[in-house]
Amino acid sequence: MSSEKATALVLKVVEFSETSCIVTLLTREFGKGRALAKGARRPKGPFESALDLLALCRIVFLRKSSDALDLLTEAKLERRFRPPGGALSNLYAAYYVAELLNELTDDYDPHPELFDAADQALAALRTPCAVAPVLVQFELTALRVLGHLPSWTQCADCGIDVEPVGRVPFSHLAGGVLCKACRNRQKQIVSLSSGLVQTLARLSAPPPVEAPVWEARQLGELRGVLNHYWSHLLGHPPRMLRYLSGGA
């Protein structure tokens, strides 16, 4: 076993015994992994409460070569997650970020850009902020980094440029907008406003730009397309969606 050091976000904590727990961590250097933290539940344990859910910490762990759990040996807290004034909207949004990270990533498949995007989103949600733009910015970055970003400018079926005029057909199954010719060959089509398509194309392109604060109608359309797209990718709706204000 080799000893490794990493910066980690705590995605999940599960009790293992009276004194220990199993933690799911997203590290910048190694990707997602699960580790046994012996003594973590003791009042004066070796990790000094560094393994709170959504916390950012520096860790040292022994990486196992088999399918067995890694062994966490050290964890030093760098930032604890606390929503401003106990705001539930910020807390639920942070749980949503953690859920997507846990569902979308594979073990030991590092994506430093995704880690940084999650870290920035969680840091923003610790402050009084408009929650929806923070989530959208993170979601679009996650889709792009992991190779699931819908096509906003070219037909997802034939690849020709799609002019964003009026209402634009979009297919979750095909993975993006459609031209008029391909629309009839696809099922489960929704139509998006051309303004929304242009905004999503702009926000999806690297480097990330700050998302605007939308009006209620615009936000409803935006969340509708993203929520259905996530449900298609994951095979089920994200569990935290029901707790987010207005489905976002």
C-alpha angles and dihedrals in degrees: 000000000000126000114236134188123210147155109248144187115211108233101170140006122197126181112245103173139341090286107021140058141191115238130197109213134187108209127191093221104041107018123231123349143155123235139180113239107199114207094007093130096053115109089239099028127159095261100057094222091303092133098072115141111274093010121144112226146159111243141189117202141169108239115217119219094215133053090280121116119273116244117240111213104169138018126177118191116235100167132003119208114241120158115230110268089349091292107184093202090061093044094050091046089054091050088051091054090050092048093053092047092050094046099042104042130077124221115275095001103126123207108177092184091054091048090051092048091051092046091051092047093051091046090053092048089057087068134060101275145141099271099202098062091047092053095045092050090051094044095052092047090050092050092049096046093047095046098249100106112135119237108255100175107030131052108267089216108042102011101234120138114271116213110223099229126141111328116356121207115236129189123199089194094052092041105239149004121336136216119236093258095053096041092081092054095056133076132215095032124176126187122231129196113256090236092058092048091052092048093049091049091052094046093046096056117093134279095051116245126202112272117234126242105256131212115248094259093049092046091050092055092045094050091045094060095041094045093052091045092052090048089053093049096045097038090237138044114275107262095229094056092089091059097050117099109261090354089299 
